[in-house]
Coordinates of C-alpha atoms in Angstrom, one line a residue:
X1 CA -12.2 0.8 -6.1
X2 CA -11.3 1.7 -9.5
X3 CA -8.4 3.3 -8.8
X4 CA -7.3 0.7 -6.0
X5 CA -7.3 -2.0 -8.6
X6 CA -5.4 0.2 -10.9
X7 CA -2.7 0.5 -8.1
X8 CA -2.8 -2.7 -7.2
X9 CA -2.2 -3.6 -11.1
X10 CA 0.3 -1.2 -11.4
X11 CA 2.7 -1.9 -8.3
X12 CA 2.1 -6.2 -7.8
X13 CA 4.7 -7.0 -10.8
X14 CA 7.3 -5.0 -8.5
X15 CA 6.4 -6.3 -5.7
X16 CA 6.3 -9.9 -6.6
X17 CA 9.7 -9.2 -7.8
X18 CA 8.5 -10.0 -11.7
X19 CA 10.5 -6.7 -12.9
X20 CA 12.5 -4.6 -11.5
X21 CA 10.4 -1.1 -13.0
X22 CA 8.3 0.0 -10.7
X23 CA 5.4 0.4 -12.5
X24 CA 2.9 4.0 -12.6
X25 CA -0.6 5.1 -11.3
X26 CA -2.9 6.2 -13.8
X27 CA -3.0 10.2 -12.6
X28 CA -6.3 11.9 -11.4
X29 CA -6.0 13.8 -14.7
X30 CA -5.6 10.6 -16.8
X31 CA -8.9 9.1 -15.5
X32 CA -10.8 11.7 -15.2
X33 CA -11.9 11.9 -11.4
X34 CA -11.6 13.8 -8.2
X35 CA -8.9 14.0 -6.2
X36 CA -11.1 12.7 -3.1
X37 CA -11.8 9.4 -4.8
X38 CA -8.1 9.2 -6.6
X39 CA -6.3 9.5 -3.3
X40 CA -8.6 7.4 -1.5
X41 CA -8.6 4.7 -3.6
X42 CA -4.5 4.8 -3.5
X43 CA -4.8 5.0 0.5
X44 CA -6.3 1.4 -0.3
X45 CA -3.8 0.0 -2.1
X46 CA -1.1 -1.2 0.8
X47 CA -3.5 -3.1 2.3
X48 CA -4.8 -5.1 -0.9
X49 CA -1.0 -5.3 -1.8
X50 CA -0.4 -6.7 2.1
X51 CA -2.9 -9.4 1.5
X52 CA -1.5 -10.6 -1.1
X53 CA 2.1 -10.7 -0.2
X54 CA 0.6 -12.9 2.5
X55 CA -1.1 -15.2 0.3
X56 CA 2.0 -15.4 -1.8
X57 CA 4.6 -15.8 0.8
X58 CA 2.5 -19.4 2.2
X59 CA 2.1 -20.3 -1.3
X60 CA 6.3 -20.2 -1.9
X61 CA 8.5 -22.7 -0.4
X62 CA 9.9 -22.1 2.9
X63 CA 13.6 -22.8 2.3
X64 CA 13.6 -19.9 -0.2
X65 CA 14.5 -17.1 2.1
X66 CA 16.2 -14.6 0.4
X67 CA 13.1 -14.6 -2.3
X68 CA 10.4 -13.5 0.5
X69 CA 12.6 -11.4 2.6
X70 CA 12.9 -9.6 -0.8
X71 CA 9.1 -9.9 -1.4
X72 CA 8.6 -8.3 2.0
X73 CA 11.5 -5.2 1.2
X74 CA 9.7 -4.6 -2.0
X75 CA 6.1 -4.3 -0.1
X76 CA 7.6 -2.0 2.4
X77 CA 9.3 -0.2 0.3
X78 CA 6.1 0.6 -1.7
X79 CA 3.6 0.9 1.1
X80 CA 6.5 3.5 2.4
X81 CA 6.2 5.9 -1.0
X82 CA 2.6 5.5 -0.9
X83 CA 2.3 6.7 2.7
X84 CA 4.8 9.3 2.3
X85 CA 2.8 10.7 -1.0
X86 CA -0.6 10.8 0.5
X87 CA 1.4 12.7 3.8
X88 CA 1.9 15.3 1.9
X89 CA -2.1 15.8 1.4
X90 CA -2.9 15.5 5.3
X91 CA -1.6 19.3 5.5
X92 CA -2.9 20.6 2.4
X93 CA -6.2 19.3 2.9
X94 CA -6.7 18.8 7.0
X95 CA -10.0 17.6 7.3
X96 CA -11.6 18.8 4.0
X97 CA -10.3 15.4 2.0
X98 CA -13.7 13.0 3.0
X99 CA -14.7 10.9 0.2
X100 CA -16.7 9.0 2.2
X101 CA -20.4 8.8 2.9
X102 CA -20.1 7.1 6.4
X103 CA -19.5 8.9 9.3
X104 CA -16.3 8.8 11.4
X105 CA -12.6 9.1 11.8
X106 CA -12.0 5.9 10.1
X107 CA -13.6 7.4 7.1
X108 CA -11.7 10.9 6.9
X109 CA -8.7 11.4 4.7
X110 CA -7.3 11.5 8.3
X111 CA -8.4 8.3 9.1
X112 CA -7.1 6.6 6.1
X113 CA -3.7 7.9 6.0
X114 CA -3.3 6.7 9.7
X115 CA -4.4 3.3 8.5
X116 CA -1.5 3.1 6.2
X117 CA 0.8 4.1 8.5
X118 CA -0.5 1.3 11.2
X119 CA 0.0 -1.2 8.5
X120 CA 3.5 0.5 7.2
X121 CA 4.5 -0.4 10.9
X122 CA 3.4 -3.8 11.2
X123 CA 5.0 -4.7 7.8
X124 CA 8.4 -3.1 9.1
X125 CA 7.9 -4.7 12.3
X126 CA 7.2 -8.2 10.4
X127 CA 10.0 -8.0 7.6
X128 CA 12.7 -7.0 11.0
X129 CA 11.4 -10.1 12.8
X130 CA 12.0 -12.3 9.5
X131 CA 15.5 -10.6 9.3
X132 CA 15.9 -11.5 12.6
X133 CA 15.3 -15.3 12.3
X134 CA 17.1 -15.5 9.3
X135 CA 14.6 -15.9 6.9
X136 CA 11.6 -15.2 5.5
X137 CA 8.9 -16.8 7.3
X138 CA 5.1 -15.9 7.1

């Protein structure tokens, strides 16, 4: 949770469109942890970044378009480098990445990365539809 809230700290300023810097991720190194808990606490950022952009987007006024399509780029665009960063573990580590107690596919490294990449789609498939219509609707 540690490092999810670090993420979440980290990347919601981009996001949010409050700066243009995407901003960094403690490392594993810099706070001191396994690489189990590390990357599955940053396999729970897009979905605590998701919520939020939802939140946000009913808070802002509808007529602003261009501001929440760009809201909803900058999410997928984030939750896209995240899921293509903890790819790159799914091979190194097939099934030996399980920081989790609970049993279950859900709860493998596995399990987790497939997660993202359900939600990566829906938010793709969401910020296409907005484009669509011509704006930026919830």
């Amino acid at each position: 949770e540690f490092v999810e809230f670090l993420g979440v700290m980290a990347l919601w300023p981009y996001v949010n469109g409050e700066t243009e810097d995407l901003g960094v991720i403690p490392s594993v190194d810099e706070l001191h942890m396994r690489p189990q808990t590390w990357l599955r606490g940053l396999g729970d950022v897009p979905g605590e970044l998701g919520k939020m952009v939802l939140d946000r987007l009913l808070e802002m006024d509808f007529s602003n378009k261009e501001k929440r399509l760009a809201i909803r780029r900058r999410l997928v665009e984030v939750v896209q480098q995240i899921y293509d960063f903890l790819s790159l573990y799914e091979t190194a580590y097939p099934q030996v990445i399980n920081d989790s107690r609970m049993r279950g596919y859900r709860n493998t490294f596995r399990g987790m990365l497939q997660n993202v990449g359900f939600l990566l789609e829906k938010m793709k498939s969401e910020l296409l539809e907005a484009m669509e219509r011509g704006g930026g609707g919830v």
